[in-house]
Tab-separated table of C-alpha atoms and ligand atoms in Angstrom:
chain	number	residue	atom	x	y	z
A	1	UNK	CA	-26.663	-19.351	-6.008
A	2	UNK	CA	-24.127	-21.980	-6.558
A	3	UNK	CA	-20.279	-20.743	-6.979
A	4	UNK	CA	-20.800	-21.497	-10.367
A	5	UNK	CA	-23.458	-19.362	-11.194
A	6	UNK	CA	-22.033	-16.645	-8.914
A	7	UNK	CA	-18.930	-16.281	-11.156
A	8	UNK	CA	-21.104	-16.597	-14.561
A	9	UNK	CA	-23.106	-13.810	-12.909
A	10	UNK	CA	-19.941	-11.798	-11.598
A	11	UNK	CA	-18.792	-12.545	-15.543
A	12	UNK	CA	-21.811	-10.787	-16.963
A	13	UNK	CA	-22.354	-8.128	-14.833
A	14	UNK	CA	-18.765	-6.290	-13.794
A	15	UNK	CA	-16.725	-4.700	-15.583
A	16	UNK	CA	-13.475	-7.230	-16.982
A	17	UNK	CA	-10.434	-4.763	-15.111
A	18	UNK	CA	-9.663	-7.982	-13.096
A	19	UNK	CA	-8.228	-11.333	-14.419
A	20	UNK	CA	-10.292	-12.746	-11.317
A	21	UNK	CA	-8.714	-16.334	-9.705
A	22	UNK	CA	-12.209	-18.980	-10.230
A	23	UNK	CA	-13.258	-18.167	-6.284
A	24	UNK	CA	-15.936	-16.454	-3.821
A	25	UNK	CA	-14.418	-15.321	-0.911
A	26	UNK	CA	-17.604	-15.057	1.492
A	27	UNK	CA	-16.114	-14.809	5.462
A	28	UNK	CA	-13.216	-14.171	7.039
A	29	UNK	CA	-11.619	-14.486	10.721
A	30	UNK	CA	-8.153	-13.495	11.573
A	31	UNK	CA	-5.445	-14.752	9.045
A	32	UNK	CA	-8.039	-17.213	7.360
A	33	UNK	CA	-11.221	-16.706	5.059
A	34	UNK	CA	-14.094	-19.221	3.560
A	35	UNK	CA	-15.552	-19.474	0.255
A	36	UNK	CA	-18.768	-20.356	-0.822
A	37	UNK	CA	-18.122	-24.197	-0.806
A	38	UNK	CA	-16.771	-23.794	2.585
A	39	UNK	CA	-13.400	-24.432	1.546
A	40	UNK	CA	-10.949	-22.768	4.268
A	41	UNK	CA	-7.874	-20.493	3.490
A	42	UNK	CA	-4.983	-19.046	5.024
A	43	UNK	CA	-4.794	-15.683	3.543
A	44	UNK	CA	-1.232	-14.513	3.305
A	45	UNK	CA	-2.514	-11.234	0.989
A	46	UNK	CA	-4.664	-10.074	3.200
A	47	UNK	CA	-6.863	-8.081	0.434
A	48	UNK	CA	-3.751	-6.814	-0.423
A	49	UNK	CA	-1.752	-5.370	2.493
A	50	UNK	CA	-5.407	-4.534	3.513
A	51	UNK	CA	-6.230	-6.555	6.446
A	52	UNK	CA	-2.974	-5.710	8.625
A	53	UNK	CA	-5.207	-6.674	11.988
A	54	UNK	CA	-6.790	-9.707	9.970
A	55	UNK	CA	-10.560	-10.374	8.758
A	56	UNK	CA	-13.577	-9.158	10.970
A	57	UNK	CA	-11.307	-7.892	13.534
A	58	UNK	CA	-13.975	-7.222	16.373
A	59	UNK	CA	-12.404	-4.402	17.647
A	60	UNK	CA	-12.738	-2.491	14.345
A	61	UNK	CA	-16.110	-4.288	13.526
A	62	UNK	CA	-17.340	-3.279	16.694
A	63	UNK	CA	-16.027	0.379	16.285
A	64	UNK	CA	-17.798	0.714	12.749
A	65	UNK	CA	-20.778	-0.735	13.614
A	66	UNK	CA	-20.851	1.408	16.724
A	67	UNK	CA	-20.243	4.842	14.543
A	68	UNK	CA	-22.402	3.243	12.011
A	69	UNK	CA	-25.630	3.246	14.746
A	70	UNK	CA	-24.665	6.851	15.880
A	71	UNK	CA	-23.426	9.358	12.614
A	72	UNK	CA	-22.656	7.682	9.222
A	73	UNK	CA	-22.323	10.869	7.323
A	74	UNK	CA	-22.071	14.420	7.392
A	75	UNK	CA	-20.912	17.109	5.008
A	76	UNK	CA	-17.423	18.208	5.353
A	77	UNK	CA	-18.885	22.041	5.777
A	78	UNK	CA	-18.839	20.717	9.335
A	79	UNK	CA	-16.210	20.021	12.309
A	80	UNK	CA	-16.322	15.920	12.044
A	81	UNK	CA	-15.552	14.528	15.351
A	82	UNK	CA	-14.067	11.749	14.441
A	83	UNK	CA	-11.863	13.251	11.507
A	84	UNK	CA	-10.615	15.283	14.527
A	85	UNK	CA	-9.602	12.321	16.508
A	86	UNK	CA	-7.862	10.260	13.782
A	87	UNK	CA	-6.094	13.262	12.314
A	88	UNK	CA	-5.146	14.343	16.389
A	89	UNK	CA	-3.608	11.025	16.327
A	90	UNK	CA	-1.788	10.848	13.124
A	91	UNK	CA	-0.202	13.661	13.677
A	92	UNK	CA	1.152	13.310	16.944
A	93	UNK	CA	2.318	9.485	15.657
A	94	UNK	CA	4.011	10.984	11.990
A	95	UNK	CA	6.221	13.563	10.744
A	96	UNK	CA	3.217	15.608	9.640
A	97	UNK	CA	1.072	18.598	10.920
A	98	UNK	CA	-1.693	18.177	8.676
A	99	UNK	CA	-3.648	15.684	7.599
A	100	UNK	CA	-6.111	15.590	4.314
A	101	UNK	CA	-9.199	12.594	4.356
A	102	UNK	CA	-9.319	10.751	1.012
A	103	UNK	CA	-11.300	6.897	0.107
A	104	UNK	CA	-8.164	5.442	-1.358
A	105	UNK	CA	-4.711	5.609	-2.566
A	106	UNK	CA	-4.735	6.658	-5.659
A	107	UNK	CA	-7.037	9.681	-4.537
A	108	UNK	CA	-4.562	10.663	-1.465
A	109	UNK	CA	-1.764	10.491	-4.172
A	110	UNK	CA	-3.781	13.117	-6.775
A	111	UNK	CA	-3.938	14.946	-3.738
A	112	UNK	CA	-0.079	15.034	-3.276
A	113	UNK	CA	0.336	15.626	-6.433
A	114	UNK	CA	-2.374	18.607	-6.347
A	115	UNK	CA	-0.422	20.089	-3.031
A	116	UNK	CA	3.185	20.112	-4.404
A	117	UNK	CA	1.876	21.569	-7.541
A	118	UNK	CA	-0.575	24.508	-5.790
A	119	UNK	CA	2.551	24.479	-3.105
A	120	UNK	CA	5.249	25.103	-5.720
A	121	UNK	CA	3.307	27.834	-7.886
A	122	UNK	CA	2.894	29.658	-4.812
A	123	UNK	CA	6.560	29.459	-3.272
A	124	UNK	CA	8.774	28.135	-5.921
A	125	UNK	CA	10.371	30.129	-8.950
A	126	UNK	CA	7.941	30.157	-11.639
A	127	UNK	CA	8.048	27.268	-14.209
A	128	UNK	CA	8.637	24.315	-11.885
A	129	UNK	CA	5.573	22.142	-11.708
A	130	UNK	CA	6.858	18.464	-12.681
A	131	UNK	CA	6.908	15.381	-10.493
A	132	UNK	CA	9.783	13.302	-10.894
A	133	UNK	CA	8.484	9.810	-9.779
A	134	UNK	CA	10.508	6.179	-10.521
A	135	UNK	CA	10.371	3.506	-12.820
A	136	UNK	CA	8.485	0.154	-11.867
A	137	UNK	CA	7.016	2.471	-9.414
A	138	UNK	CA	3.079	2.100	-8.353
A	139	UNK	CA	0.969	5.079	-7.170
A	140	UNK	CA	-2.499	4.283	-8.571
A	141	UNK	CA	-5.027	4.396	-11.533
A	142	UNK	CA	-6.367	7.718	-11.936
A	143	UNK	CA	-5.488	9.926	-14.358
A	144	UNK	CA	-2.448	11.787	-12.910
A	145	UNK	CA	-1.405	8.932	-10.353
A	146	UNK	CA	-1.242	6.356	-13.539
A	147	UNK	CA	0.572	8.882	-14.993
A	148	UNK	CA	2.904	9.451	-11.921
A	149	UNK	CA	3.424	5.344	-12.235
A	150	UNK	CA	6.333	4.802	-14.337
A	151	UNK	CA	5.078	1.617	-16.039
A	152	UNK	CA	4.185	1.781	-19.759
A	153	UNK	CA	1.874	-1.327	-19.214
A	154	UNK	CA	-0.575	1.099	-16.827
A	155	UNK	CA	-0.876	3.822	-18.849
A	156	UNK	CA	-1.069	1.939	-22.618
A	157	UNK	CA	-4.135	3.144	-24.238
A	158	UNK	CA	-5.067	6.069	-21.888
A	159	UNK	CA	-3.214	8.901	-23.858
A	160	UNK	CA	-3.069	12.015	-24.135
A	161	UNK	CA	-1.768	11.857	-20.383
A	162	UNK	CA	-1.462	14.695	-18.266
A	163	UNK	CA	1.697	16.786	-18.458
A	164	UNK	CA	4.652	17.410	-16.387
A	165	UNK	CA	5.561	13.820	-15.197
A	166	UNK	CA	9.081	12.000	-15.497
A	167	UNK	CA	10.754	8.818	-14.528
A	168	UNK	CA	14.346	7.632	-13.121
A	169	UNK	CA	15.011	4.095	-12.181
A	170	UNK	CA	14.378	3.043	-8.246
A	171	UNK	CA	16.999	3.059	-5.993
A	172	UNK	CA	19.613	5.297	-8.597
A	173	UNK	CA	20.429	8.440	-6.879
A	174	UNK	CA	22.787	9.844	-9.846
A	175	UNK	CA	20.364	9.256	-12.564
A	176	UNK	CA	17.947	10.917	-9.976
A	177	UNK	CA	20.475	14.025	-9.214
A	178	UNK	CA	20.338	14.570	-13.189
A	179	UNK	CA	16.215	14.425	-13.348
A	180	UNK	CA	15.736	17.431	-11.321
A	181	UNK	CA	15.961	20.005	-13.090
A	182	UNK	CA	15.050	23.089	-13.417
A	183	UNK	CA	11.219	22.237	-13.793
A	184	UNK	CA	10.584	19.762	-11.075
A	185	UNK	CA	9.057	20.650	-8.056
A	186	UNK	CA	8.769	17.259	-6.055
A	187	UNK	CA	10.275	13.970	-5.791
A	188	UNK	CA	7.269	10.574	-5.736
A	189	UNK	CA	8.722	7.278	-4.244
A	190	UNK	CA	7.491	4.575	-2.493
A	191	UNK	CA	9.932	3.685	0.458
A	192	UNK	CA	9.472	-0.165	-0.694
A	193	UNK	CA	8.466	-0.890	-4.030
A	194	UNK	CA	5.205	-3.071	-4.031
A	195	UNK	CA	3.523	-3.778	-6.598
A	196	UNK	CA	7.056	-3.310	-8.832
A	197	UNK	CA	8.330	-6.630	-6.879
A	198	UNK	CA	8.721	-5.987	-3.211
A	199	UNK	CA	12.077	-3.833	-3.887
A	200	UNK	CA	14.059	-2.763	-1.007
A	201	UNK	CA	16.237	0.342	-1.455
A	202	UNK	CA	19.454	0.225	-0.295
A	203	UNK	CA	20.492	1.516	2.468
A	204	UNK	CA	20.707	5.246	2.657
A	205	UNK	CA	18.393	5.789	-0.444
A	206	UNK	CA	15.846	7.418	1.026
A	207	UNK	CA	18.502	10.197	3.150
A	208	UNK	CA	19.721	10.580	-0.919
A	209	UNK	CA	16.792	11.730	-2.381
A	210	UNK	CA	15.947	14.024	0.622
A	211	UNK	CA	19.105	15.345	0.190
A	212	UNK	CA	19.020	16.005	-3.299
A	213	UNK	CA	15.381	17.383	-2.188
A	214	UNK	CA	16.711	19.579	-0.114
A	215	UNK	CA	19.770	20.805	-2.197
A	216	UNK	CA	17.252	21.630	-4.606
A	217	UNK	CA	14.642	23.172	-2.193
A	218	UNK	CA	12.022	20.733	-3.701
A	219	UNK	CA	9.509	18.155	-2.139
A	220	UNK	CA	9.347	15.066	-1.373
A	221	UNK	CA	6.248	12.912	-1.466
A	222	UNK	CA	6.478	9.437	-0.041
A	223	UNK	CA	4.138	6.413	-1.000
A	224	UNK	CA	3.646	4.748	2.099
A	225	UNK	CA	-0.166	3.320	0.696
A	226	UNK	CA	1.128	-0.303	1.137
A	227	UNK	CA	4.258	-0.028	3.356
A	228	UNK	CA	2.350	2.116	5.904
A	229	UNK	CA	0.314	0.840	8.845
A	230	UNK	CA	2.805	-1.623	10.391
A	231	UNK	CA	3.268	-3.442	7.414
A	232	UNK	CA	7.032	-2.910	7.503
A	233	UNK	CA	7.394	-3.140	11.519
A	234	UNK	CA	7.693	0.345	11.995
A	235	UNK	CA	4.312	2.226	11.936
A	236	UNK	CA	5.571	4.173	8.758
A	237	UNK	CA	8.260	2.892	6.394
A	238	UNK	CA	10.488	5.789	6.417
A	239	UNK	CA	10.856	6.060	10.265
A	240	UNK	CA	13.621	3.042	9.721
A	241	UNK	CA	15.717	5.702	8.039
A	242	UNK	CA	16.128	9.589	9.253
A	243	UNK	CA	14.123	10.667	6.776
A	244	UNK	CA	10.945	12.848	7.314
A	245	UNK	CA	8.628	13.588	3.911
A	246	UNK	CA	7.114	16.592	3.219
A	247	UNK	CA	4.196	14.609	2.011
A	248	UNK	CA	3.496	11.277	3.288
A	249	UNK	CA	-0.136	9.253	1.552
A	250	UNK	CA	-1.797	6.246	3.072
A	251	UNK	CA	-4.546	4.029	2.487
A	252	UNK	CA	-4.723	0.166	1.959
A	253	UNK	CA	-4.935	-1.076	5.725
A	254	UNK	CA	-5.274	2.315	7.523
A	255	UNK	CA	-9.103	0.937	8.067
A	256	UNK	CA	-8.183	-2.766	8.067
A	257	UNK	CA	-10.595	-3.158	4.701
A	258	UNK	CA	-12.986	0.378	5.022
A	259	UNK	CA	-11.988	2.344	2.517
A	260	UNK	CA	-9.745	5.077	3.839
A	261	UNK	CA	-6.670	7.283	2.357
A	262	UNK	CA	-5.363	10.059	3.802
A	263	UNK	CA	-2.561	12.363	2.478
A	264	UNK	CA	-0.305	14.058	5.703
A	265	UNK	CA	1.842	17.419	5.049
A	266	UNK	CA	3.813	19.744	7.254
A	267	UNK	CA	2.031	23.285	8.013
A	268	UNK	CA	4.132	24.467	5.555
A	269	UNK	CA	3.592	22.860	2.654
A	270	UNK	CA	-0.521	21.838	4.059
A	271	UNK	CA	-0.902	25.743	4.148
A	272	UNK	CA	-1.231	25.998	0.234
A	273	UNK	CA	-4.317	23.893	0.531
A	274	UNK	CA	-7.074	26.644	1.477
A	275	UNK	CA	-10.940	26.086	1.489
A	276	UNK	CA	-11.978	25.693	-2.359
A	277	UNK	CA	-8.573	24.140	-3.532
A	278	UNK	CA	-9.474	20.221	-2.819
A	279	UNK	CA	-12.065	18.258	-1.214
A	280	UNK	CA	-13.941	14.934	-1.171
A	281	UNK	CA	-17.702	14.489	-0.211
A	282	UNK	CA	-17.012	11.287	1.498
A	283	UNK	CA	-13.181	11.627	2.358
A	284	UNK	CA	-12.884	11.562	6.386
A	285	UNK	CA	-16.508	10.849	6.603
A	286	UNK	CA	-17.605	9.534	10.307
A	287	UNK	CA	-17.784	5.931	9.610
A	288	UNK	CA	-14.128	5.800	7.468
A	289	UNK	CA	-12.706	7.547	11.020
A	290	UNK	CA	-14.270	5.180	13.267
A	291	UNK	CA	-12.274	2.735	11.426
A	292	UNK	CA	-9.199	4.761	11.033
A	293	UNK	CA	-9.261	5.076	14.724
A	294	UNK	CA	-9.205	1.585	16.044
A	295	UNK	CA	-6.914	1.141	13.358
A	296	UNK	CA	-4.534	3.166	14.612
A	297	UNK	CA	-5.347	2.622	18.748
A	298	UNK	CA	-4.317	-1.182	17.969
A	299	UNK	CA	-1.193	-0.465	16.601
A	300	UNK	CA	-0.165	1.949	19.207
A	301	UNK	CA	-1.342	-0.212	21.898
A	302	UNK	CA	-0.695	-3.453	21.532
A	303	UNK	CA	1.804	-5.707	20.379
A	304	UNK	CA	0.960	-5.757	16.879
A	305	UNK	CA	4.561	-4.010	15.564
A	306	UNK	CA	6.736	-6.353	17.869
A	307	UNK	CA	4.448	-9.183	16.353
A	308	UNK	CA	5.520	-7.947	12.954
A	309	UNK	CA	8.806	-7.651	13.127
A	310	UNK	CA	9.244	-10.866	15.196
A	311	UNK	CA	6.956	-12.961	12.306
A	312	UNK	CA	8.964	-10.949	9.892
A	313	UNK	CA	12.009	-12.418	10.265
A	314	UNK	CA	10.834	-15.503	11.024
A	315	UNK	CA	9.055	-15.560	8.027
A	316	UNK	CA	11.931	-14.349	6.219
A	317	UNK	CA	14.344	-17.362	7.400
A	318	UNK	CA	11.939	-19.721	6.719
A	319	UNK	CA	11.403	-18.876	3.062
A	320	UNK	CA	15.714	-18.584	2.458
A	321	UNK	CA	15.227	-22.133	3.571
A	322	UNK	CA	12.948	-22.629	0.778
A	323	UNK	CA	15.376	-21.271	-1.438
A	324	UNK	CA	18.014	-23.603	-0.123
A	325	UNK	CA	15.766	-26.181	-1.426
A	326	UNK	CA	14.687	-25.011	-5.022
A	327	UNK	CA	16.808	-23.726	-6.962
A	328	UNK	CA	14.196	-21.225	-8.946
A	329	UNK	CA	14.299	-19.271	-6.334
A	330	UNK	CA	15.969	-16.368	-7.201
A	331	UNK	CA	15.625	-13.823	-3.605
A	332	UNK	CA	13.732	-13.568	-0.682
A	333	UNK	CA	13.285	-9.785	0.441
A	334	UNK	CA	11.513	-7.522	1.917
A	335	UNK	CA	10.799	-5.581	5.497
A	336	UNK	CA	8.971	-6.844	7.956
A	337	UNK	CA	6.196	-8.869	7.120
A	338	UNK	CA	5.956	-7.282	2.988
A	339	UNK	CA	8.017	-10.313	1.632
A	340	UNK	CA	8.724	-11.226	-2.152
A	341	UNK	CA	10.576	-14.002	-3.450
A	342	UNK	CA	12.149	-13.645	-6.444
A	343	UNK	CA	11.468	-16.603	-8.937
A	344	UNK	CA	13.479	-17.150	-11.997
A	345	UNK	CA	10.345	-18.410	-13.612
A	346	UNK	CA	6.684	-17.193	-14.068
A	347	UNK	CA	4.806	-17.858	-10.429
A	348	UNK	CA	1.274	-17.883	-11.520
A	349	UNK	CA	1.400	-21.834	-10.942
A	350	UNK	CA	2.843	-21.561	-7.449
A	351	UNK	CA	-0.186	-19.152	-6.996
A	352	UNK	CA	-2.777	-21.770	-8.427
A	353	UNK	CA	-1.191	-24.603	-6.504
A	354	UNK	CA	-1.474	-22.720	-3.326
A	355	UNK	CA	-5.175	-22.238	-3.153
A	356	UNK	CA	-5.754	-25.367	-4.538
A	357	UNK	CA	-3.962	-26.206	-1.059
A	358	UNK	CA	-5.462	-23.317	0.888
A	359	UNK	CA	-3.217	-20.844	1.217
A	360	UNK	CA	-3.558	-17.536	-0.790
A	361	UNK	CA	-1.059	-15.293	-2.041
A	362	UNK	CA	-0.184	-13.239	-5.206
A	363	UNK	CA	2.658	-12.954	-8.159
A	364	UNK	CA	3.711	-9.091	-8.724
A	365	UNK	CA	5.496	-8.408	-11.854
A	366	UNK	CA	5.270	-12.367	-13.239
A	367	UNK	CA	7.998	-13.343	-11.436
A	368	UNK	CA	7.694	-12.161	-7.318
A	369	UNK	CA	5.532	-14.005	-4.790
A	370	UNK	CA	4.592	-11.137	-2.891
A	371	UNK	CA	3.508	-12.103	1.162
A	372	UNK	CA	1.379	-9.246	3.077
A	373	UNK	CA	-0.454	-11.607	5.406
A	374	UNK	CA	-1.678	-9.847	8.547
A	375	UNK	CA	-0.181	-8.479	10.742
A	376	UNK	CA	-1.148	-10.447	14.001
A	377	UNK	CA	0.111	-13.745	11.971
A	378	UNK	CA	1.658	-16.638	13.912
A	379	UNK	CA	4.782	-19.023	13.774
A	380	UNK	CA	2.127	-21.565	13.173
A	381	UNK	CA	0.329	-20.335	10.429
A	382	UNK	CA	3.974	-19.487	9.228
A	383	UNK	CA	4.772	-22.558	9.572
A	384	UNK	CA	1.657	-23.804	7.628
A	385	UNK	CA	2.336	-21.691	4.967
A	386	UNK	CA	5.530	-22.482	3.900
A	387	UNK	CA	4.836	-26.676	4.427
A	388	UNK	CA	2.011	-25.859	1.436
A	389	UNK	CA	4.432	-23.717	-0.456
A	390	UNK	CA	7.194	-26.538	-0.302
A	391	UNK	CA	4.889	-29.179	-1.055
A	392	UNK	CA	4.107	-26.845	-4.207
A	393	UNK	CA	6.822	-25.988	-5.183
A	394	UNK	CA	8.278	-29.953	-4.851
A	395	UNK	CA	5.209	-30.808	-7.455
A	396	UNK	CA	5.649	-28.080	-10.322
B	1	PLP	C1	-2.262	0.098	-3.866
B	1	PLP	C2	-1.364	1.254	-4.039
B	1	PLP	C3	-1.841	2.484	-4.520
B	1	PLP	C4	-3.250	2.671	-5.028
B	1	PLP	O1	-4.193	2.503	-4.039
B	1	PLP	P1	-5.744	2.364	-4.429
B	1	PLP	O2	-6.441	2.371	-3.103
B	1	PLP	O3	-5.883	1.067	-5.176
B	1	PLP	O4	-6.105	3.507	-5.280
B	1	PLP	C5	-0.955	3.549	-4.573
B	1	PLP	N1	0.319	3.416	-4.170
B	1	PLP	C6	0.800	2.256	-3.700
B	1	PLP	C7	2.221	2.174	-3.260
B	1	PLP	C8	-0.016	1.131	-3.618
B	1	PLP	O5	0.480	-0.031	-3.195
């Protein structure tokens, strides 16, 4: 089929939840991918914060396929070798005791959600069940975790939705303090925002809400789906404060593009899960470890988080260079390599301009560039990137 047919065909048969950008992506290598003309691209989103150890990385490749020729699936009624491995090692790299094996973000954040509620009927005074979460916050699109997102635009159309949710703005630790009340039983934040426009708390924001967590004897359930994995330089987000969750959920590039979430808990708050209370046919399922696992042995073992934080700020001074240069450039932020620059204009032509060029990226919130390339990126693909983005940005 010819690209054009493909997208007529991709038109008429799937589902419209995507305002899709006029492109096949058919193979991808390291930081760059091909479509189906051929056409090469640097890939600075990375299937969204996905692809952390870039495309077709052949030591996961060769893991799955390897796992893939000896067990794909088995029920969950059994021990999972694997599951047992990856969970072993999340553990003993994380805060947590526990670990619960989910397919994607949203699911490991229903989960959270499921745990602090089953958790807090069984050890909290009676009547507290909500979830305080934040505005311009992003924790998924089911039910409850679109719901849990405190942004109008997600949840439009999809009333009556559940009960016992409510918002506070990011990064406001009075109007937080007054939210808890009496009802709440956990606390939902993301350590960075993501898809609310790469927003970096300030410092000492995330010891606050514990805090007021603890004051209140309350949980707190941290959205590290996109900031977790490396992405920030440390493996998890919150290990650049003191903080330690209760609940910590993953996903996005803990199986560098296999579908994987995971949801990780202390004993005592992972005790009120019990057999019955939650499951998932295909969460932790053989292949998904396999995956998990190489995942996680590269980042322990080689010089992927050094890379990360070295690119990082690299990256980092070469886009406030940019911004020396145009002045619609608002702010460059971020942690490691999860960058945004701040436009004072809408960016969806900076976007278009770019892959005309070959270099992909993506606009959060109208107005962000958001930057999540992988995380084994070089100076000179850095270096690459930002030459298209000037010469962009110098045409608009
Ligand atoms: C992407 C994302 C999710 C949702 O993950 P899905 O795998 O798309 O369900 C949840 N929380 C955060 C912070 C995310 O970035």
């Amino acid at each position: 089929m010819t690209t054009k047919e493909l997208i007529s065909n991709s038109n008429r048969y799937i589902m419209n939840t995507y305002s899709r950008l006029p492109v096949v992506l058919v193979r991808g290598e390291g930081v760059h991918v091909w479509d189906s003309d051929g056409k090469e691209y640097l890939d600075f989103l990375a299937g969204i914060a996905v692809c952390g150890l870039g495309h077709s990385n052949p030591l996961i490749s060769g893991a799955i396929s390897k796992q893939a020729e000896t067990l794909m699936h088995v029920s969950n009624i059994y021990h999972i070798e694997p599951q047992i491995r990856l969970a072993r090692l999340m553990v003993e790299n994380s805060f947590a005791d526990k670990v619960f094996f989910c397919n994607s973000g949203a699911e490991a954040n229903e989960a959270a959600i499921k745990l602090a509620r089953k958790y807090a009927h069984e050890n909290m005074d009676k009547g507290r069940y909500r979830i305080v979460s934040m505005k311009n916050s992003f924790h998924g699109r089911t039910l409850a975790t679109v719901t849990a997102t405190g942004q109008e635009r997600f949840q439009k159309g999809f009333d009556p939705l559940p009960a016992g949710f409510g918002y506070v703005p990011f990064d406001d630790l009075p109007s937080l303090e007054q939210a808890v009340t009496e009802d709440v039983c956990a606390v939902m934040v993301e350590a960075i925002q993501g898809e609310g426009g790469i927003r970096v708390p300030a410092d000492g924001y995330l010891e606050g809400v514990r805090k007021i967590c603890d004051d209140r004897g309350i949980l707190l359930i941290l959205d590290e789906v996109q900031t977790g994995m490396g992405r920030t330089g440390d493996l998890f987000a919150y290990e650049a404060s003191g903080v330690r969750p209760d609940i910590m959920t993953l996903a996005k590039a803990l199986g560098n593009g296999f579908p994987v979430g995971a949801m990780l808990a202390t004993d005592r708050v992972a005790a009120s899960f019990t057999p019955g209370t939650h499951a998932s046919t295909f969460g932790g399922n053989p292949l998904a470890m396999a995956a998990g696992i190489s995942v996680m042995d590269a980042l322990l073992n080689g010089g992927v988080l050094d890379n990360c934080r070295e690119m990082g700020d690299y990256f980092r001074r070469k886009l406030n260079e940019l911004k020396a240069e145009h002045a619609f450039i608002r702010e460059v932020r971020g942690r490691g390599l999860m960058l945004g620059v701040e436009l004072s204009m809408e960016g969806v032509d900076i976007v278009n301009g770019c892959m005309d060029r070959g270099l992909l990226l993506n606009c959060t919130c109208g107005n962000v560039l958001r930057f999540v390339p992988p995380l084994i990126v070089t100076k000179v693909d850095i270096d690459h990137a930002v030459d298209i983005l000037d010469e962009v940005m110098r045409n608009l």
